[in-house]
Coordinates of C-alpha atoms and ligand atoms in Angstrom, one line a residue:
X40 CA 66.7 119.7 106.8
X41 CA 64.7 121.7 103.9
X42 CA 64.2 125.3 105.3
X43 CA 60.3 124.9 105.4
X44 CA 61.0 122.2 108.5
X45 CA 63.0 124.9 110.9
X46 CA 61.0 126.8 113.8
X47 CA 59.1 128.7 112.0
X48 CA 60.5 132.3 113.8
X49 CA 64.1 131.1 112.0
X50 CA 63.2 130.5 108.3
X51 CA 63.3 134.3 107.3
X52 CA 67.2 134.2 108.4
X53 CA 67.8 130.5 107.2
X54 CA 68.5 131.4 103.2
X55 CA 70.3 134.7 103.1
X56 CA 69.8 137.3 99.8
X57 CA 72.5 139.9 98.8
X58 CA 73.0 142.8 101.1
X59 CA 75.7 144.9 102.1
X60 CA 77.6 147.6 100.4
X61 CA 81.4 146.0 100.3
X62 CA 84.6 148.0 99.5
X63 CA 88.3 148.2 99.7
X64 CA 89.7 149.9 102.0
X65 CA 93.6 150.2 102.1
X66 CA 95.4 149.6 104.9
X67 CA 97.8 152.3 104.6
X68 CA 96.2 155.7 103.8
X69 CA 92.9 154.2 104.3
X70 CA 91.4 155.5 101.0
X71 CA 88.2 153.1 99.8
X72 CA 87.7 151.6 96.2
X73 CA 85.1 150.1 94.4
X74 CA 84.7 145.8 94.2
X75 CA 83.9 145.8 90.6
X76 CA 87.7 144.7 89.5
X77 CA 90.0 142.4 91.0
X78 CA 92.7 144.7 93.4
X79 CA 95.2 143.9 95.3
X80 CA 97.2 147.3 96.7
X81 CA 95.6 150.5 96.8
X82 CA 96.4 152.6 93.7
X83 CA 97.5 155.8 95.7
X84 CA 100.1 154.1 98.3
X85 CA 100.5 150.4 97.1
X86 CA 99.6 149.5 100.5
X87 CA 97.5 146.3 101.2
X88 CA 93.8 146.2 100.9
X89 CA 91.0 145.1 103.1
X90 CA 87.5 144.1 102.2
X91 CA 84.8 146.6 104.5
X92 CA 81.3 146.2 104.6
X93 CA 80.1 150.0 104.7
X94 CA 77.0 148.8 105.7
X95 CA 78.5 146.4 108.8
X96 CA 76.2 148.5 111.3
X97 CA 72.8 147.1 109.8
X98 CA 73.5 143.9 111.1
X99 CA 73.7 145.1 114.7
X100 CA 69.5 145.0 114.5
X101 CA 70.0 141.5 115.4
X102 CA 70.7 140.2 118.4
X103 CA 74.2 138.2 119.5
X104 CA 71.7 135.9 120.7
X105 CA 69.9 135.2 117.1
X106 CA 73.1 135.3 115.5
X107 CA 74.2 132.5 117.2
X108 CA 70.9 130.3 116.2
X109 CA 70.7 131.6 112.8
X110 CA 74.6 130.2 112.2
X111 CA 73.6 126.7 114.3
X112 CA 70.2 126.2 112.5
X113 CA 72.5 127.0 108.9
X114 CA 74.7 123.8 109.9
X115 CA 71.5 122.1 109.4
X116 CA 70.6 122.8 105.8
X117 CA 71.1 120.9 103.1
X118 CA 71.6 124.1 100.3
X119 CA 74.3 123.9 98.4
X120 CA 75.8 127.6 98.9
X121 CA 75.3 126.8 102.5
X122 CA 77.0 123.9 103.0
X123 CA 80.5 125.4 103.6
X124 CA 81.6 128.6 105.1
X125 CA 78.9 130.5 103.6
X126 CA 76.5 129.8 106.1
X127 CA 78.6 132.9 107.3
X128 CA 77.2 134.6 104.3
X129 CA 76.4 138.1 106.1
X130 CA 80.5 138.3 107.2
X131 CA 81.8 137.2 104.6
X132 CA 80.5 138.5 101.4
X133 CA 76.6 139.0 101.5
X134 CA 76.7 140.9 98.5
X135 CA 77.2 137.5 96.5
X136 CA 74.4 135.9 95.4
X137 CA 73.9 132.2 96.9
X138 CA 74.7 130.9 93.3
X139 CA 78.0 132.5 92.5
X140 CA 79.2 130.3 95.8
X141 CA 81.3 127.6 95.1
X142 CA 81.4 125.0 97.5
X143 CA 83.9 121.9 97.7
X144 CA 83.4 121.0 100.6
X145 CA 85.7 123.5 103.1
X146 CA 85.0 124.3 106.6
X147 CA 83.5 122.2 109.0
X148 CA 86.6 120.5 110.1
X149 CA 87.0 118.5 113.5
X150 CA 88.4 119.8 116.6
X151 CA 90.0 116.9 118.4
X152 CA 90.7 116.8 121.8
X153 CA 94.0 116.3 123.0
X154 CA 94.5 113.1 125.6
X155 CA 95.5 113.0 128.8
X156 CA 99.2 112.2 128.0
X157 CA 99.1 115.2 125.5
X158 CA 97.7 117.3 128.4
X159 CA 100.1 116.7 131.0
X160 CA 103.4 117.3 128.1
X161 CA 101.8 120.4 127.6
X162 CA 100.5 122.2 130.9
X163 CA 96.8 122.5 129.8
X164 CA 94.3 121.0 128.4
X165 CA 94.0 121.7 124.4
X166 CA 92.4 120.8 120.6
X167 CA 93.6 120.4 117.8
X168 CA 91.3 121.8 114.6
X169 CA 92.3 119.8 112.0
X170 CA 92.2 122.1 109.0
X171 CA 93.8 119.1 107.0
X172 CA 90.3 117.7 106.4
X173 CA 89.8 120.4 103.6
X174 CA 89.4 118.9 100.3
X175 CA 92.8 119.5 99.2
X176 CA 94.3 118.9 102.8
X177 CA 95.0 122.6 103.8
X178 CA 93.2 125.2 105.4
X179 CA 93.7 127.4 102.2
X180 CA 90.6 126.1 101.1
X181 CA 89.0 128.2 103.3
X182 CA 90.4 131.4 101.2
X183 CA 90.2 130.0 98.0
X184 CA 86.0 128.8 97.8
X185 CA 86.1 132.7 99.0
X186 CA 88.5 134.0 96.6
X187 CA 87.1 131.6 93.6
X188 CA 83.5 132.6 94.1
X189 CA 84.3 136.1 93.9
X190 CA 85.8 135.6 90.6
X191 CA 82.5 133.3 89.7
X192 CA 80.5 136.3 90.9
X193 CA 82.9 138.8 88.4
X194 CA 83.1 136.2 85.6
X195 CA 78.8 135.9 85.7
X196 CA 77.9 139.1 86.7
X197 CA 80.4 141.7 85.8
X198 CA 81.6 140.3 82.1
X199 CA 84.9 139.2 83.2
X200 CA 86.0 136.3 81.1
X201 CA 89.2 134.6 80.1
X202 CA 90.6 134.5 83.3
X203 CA 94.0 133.1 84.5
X204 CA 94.4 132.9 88.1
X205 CA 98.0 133.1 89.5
X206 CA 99.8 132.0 92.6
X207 CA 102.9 132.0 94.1
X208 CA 103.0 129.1 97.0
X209 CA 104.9 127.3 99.7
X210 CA 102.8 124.0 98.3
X211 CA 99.1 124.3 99.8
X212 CA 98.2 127.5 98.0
X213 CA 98.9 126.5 94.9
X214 CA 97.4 122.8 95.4
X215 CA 93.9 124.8 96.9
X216 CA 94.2 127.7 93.9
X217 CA 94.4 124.6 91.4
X218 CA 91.8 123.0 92.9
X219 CA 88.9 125.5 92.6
X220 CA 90.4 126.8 89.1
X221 CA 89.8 123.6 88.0
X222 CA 85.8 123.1 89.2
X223 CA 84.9 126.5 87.0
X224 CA 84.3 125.1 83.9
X225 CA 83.7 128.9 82.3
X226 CA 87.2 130.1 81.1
X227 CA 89.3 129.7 84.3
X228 CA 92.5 128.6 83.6
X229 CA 94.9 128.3 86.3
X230 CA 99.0 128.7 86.8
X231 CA 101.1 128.3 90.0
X232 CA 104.6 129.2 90.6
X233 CA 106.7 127.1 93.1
X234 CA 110.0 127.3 94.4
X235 CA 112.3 124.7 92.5
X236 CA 112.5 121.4 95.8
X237 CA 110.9 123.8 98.6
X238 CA 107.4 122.1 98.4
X239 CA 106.9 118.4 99.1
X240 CA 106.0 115.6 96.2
X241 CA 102.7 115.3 97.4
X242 CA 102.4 119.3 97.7
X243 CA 103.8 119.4 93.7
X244 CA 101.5 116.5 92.7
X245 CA 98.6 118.1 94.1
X246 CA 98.1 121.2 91.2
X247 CA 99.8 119.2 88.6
X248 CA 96.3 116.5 89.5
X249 CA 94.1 119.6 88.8
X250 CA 95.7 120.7 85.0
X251 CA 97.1 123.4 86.6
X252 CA 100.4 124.8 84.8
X253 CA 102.9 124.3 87.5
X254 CA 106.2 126.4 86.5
X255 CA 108.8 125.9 89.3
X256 CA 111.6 129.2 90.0
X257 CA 114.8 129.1 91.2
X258 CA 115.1 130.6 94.7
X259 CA 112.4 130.6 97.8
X260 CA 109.1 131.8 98.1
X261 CA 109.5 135.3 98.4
X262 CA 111.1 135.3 95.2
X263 CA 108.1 133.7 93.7
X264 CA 106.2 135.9 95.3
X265 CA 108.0 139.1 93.9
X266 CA 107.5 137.2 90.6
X267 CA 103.9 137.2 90.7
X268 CA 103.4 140.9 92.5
X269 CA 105.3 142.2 89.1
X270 CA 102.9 139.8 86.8
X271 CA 99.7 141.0 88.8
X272 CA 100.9 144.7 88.5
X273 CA 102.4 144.5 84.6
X274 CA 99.7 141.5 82.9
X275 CA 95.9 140.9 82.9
X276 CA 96.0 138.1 85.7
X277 CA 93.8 137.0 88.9
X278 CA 96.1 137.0 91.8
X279 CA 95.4 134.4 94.5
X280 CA 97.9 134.5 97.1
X281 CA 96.3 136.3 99.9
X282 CA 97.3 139.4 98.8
X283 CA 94.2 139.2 97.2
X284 CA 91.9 140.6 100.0
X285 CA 89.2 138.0 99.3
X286 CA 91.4 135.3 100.5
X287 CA 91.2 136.8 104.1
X288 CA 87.1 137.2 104.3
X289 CA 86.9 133.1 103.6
X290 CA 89.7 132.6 106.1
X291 CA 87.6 134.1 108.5
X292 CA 85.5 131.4 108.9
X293 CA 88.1 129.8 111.0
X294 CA 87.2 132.0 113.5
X295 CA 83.1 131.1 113.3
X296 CA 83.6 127.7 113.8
X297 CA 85.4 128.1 116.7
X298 CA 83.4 129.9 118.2
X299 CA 80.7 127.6 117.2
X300 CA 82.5 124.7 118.1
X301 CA 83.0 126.2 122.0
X302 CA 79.2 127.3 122.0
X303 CA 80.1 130.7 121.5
X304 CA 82.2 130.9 124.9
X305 CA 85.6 131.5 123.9
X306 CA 87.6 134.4 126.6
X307 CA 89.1 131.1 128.0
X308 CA 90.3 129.9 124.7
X309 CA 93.8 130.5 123.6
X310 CA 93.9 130.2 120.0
X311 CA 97.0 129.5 118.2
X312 CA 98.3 129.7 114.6
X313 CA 101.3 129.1 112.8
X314 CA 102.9 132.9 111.1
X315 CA 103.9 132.6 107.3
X316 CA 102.8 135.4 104.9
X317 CA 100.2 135.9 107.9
X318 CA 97.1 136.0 106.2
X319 CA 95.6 133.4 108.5
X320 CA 96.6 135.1 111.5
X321 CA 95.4 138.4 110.1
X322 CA 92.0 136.2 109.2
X323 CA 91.7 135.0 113.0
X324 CA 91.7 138.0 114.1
X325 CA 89.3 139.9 112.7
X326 CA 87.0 136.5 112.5
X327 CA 87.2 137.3 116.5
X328 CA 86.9 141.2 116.3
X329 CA 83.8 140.7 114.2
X330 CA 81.7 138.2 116.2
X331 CA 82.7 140.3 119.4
X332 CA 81.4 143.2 117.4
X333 CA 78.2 142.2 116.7
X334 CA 77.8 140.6 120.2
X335 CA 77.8 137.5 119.8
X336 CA 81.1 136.2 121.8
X337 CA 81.1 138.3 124.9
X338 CA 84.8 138.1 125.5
X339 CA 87.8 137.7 123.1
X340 CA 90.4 134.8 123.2
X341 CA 93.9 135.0 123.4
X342 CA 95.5 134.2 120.2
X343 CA 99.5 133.4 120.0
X344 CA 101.0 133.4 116.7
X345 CA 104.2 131.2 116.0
X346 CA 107.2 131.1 114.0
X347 CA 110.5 129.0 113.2
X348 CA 113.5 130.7 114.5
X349 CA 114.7 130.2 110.9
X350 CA 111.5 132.3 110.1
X351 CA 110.8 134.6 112.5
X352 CA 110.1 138.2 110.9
X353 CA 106.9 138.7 113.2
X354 CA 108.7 137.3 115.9
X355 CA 111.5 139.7 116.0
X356 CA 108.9 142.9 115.1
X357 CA 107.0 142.0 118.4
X358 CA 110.5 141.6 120.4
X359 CA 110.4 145.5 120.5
X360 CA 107.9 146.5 123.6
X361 CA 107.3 150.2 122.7
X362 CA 104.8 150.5 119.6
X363 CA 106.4 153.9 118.3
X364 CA 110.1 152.2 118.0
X365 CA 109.2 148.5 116.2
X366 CA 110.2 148.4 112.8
X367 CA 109.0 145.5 110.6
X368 CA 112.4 144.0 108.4
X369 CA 112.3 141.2 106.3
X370 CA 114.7 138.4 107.4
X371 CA 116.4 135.6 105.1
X372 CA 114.9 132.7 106.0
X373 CA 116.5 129.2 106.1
X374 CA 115.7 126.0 105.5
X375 CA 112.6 124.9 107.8
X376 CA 110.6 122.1 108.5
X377 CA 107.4 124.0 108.8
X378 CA 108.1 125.0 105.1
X379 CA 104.4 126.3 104.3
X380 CA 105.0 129.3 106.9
X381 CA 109.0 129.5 105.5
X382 CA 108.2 133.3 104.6
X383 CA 110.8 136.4 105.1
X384 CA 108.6 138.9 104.1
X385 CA 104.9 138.8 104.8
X386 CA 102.7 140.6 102.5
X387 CA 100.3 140.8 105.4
X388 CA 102.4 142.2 107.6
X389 CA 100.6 145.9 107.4
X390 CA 97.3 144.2 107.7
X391 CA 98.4 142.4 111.1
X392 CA 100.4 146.1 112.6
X393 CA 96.4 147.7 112.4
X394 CA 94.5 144.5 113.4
X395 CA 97.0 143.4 116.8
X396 CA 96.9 147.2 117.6
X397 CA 92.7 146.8 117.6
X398 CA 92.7 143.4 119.3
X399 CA 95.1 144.4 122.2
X400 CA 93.1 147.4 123.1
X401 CA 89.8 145.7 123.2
X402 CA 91.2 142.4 125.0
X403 CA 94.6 143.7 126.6
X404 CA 98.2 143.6 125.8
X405 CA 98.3 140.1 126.7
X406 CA 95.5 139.3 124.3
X407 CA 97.8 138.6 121.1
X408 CA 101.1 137.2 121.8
X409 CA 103.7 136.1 118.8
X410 CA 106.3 133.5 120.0
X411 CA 109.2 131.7 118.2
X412 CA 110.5 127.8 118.4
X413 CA 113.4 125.9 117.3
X414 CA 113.1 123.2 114.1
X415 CA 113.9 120.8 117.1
X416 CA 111.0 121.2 118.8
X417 CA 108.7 121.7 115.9
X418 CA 109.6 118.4 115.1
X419 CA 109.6 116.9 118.5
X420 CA 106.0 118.2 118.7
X421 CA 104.4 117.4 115.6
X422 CA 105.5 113.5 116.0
X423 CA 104.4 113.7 119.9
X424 CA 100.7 114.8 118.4
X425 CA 100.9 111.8 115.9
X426 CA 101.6 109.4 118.4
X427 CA 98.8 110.3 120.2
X428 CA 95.7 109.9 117.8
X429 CA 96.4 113.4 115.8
X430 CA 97.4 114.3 112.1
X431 CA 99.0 117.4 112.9
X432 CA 101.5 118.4 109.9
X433 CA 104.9 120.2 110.6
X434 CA 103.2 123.6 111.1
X435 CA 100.8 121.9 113.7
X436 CA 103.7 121.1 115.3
X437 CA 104.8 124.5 115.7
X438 CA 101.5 125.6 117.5
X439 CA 102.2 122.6 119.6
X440 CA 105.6 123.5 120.5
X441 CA 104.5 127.1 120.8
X442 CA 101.4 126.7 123.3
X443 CA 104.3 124.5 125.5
X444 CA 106.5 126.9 125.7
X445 CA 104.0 129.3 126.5
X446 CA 102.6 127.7 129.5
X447 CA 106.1 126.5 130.4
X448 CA 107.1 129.9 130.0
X449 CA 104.0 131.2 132.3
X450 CA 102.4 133.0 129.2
X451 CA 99.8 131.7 129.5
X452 CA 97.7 130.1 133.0
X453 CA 97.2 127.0 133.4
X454 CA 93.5 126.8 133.6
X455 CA 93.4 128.4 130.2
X456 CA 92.4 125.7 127.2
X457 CA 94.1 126.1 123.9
X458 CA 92.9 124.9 120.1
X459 CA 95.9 124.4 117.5
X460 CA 95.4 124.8 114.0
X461 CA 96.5 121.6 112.7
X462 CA 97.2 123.9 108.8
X463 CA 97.5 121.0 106.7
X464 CA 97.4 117.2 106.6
X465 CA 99.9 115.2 108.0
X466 CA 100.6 113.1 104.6
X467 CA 101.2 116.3 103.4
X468 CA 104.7 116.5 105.1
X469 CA 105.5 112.6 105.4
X470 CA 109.0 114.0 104.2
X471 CA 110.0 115.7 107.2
X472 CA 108.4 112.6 109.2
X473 CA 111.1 110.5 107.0
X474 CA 114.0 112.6 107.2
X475 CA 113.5 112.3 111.2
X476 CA 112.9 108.4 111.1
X477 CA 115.9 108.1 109.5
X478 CA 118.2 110.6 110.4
X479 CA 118.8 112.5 106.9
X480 CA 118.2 116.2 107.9
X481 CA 120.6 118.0 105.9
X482 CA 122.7 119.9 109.2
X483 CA 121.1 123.5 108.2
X484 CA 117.9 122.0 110.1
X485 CA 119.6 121.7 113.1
X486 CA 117.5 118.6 113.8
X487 CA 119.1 115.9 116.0
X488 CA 116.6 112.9 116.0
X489 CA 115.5 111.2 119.5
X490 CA 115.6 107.7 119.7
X491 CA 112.4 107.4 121.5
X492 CA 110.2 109.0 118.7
X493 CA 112.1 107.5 115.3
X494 CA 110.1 104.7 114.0
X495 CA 110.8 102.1 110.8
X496 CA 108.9 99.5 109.5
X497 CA 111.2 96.4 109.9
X498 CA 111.2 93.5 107.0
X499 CA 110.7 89.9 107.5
X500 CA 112.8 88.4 105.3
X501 CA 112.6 84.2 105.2
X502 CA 115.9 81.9 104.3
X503 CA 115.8 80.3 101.1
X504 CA 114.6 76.9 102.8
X505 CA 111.5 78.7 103.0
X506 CA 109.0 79.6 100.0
X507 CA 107.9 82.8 99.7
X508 CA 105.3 83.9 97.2
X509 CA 106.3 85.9 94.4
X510 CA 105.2 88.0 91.5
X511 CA 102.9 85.6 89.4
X512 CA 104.4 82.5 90.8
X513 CA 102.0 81.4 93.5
X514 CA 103.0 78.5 96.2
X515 CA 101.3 75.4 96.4
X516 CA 99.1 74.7 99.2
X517 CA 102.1 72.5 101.2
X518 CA 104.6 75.5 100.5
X519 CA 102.0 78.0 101.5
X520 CA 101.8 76.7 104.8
X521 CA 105.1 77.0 105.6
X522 CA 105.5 79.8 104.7
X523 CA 102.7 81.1 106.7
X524 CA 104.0 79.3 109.8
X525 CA 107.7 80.5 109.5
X526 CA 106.4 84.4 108.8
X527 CA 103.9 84.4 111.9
X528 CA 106.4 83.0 114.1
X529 CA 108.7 85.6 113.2
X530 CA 105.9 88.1 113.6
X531 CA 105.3 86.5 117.2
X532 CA 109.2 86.8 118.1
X533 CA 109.3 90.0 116.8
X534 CA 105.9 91.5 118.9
X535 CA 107.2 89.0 122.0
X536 CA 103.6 87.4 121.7
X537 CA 102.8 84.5 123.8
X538 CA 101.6 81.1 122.9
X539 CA 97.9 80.4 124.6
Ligands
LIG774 C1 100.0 128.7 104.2 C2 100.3 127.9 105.3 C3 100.7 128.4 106.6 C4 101.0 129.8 106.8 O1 99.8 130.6 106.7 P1 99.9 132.2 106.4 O2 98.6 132.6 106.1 O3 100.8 132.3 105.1 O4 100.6 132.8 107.5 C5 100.8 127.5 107.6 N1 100.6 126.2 107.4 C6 100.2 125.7 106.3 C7 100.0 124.2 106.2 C8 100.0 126.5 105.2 O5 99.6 125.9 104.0
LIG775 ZN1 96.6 153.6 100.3

């Protein structure tokens, strides 16, 4: 709809112009720092940064209420910058002008009911928001079109040139970072680092698509991470792991469209995310704390965070009931099947401490829960979604397993509903689908296959009495024919059909 066509009391909110005064502001000593450069730790204490908006209390002038129609009426228009998850402009970077945003087509993804089966193996009724249906099958493009036009924004309005944005990755970072490196045609080039056989073939094939220099490193991704910290710290290079602080504000739309999604009414949801390097969970968060700051959700949902036992630093920091006494250590991790969130070591981990800290005493201990699953039922979950109309990947699975155990577990009511971030694509992780099908998990997985849910396509193979069409050796008509009859009757035996 062209903006002139909205009620007439909406068109001066529908395009929005720069505003804001944005900063960093590190997490640890809380010192503040100006936008004009790329930074990732604050100089003074090396801590973590966050992006601030000093001027965050202007936008209290308006109403919850018109908030709420000024982001609907947005999903209407047909402007570029809009299009995505800068309809979100004022929370998430209102100091960039409408054409430094790069748009690919991010956000906006479906949230998918679960049916009834689903709803009865779980306890309640729940979603699935199926963050796969980002262009490059991740919800990392969420980050990235946030991250990327940032660096647009530097590159045409602060001189920056010759940029070479970096990454380490479990897969979808990388395949998202390669992605919008490779739309910006003025001097972007782009490099990811990858642990040597921790990322899938379609994960690795994704960044090498985009011309992206894909340089694999022995070890997991924490090492590559390390590797990239030191390259970030020693060399001129854009960082775009979420480290990078920008990541997290584009994140935050996850948030918005939930809220959207659920009319704005979400103290019944409980929303749940798989825990890697926790920048998403560190994302959903303050997406929630924001829109309940400006009053426009009235209540806060419960969020739940999950982890892989054989990943589970977040987990065991949570174990420890008395605030003063947790202390955050990295753990080894081992080989997983939700391999995007196989991280030891979060570099958000500082951001999270603050943000859980704020959440819980606005919504109640309760309010942010981190819980951890076996590779077993990761598994079992993600090919119980799939069988039931979903395209939850591996780390969908975990929120699956996680919200059952949950409700099982009496964490949460049962007249609570739940939406799952379904992180990536299912094709994504066919791998781990295969491995199951066919009963190859190497034994550090600790996955023992159940009959019930293994699946293989079976071949119809015909006798040598019967033709069978070849490569560039076509049957004639009479041999066609029977080979037609022979394979659809074996079809029919095969499905038990019956003759009418
Ligand atoms: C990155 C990723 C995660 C983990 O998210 P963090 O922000 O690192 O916690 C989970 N699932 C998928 C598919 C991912 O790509
Ligand atoms: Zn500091």
């Amino acid at each position: 709809m062209k903006t002139e066509q909205f009620p007439l009391e909406m068109q001066p909110y529908l395009v929005p112009t720069p505003s804001g005064k944005y900063i960093y502001e590190c997490s640890g000593c809380k010192g503040e720092y100006g936008i004009e450069k790329l930074l990732y730790t604050c100089p003074e204490c090396k801590s973590v940064l966050m992006i601030k908006d000093r001027e965050w209390e202007r936008l209290k002038a308006i109403p919850g209420s018109m908030w709420r129609k000024i982001f609907d009426y947005r999903s209407m228009s047909t402007l570029p910058a809009l299009r995505g998850i800068y309809r979100y402009h004022e929370l998430i970077g209102s100091m960039m002008p409408l054409d430094s945003i790069i748009c690919l087509g991010e956000g906006h993804t479906p949230v998918v009911a679960a049916n009834q089966r689903l709803v009865q193996w779980v306890g309640i009724p729940f979603h699935y928001k199926n963050d796969g249906q980002n262009p490059s099958a991740s919800f990392k493009d969420r980050g990235m079109a946030s991250a990327f036009s940032y660096l647009n924004y530097l590159i045409r309005n602060r001189g920056m040139s010759d940029v070479l944005a970096i990454c380490a990755s479990t897969g979808d970072t990388s395949a998202a970072a390669a992605l919008y490196a490779s739309y910006l045609v003025d001097g972007v080039k782009s490099a990811v680092l990858l642990p040597h056989g921790k990322v899938t073939p379609q994960q690795l094939g994704q960044p090498l698509g985009s011309g992206a220099k894909v340089i694999e490193i022995p070890g997991v991704f924490d090492d590559c991470m390390k590797i990239v910290e030191y390259l970030s710290e020693n060399f001129s290079v854009a960082l775009m792991n979420s480290k990078n602080a920008w990541r997290i504000l584009g994140q935050e739309s996850y948030s918005y469209e939930i809220a959207q999604a659920f009319d704005y009414e979400v103290g019944n949801l409980v929303v749940v995310v798989p825990i890697g390097n926790a920048g998403n969970i560190t994302a959903v968060l303050q997406g929630f704390l924001k829109l309940f700051d400006l009053g426009i959700i009235a209540s806060l949902p419960t969020i739940i965070g999950v982890q892989s036992e054989h990943a589970n630093p977040v987990y065991l920091y949570y174990l420890e009931a008395q605030p003063q006494k947790r202390q955050f250590r990295p753990v080894t991790v081992r080989p997983s099947v939700a391999q995007a969130a196989m991280i030891g070591n979060p570099v958000s981990m500082p951001r999270v401490v603050k943000l859980v800290e704020q959440y819980r005493e606005l919504a109640g201990e309760d309010a942010v829960q981190v819980l951890e699953v076996s590779e077993q039922e990761i598994m079992d979950a993600m090919l119980m979604a799939n069988r039931n109309g979903h395209i939850s990947c591996t780390q969908g699975g975990e929120c699956l397993a996680g919200i059952r155990k949950a409700v099982q577990g009496k964490i949460i009511s049962d007249d609570r509903i739940a939406v799952l971030d379904a992180t990536a694509h299912a094709l994504k992780f066919a791998v781990f689908q295969e491995k199951y099908f066919s009963d190859r998990f190497e034994p550090e997985f600790e996955v023992v296959p159940k009959k019930e849910l293994q699946n293989a396509p079976v071949l119809v193979s015909p006798p040598e009495s019967v033709p069978s069409p070849g490569q560039g050796k076509p049957l004639d008509p009479e041999e066609f024919k029977t080979f037609v009859e022979y394979t659809a009757k074996s079809v029919a035996d095969l499905l038990g059909l019956k003759i009418r």
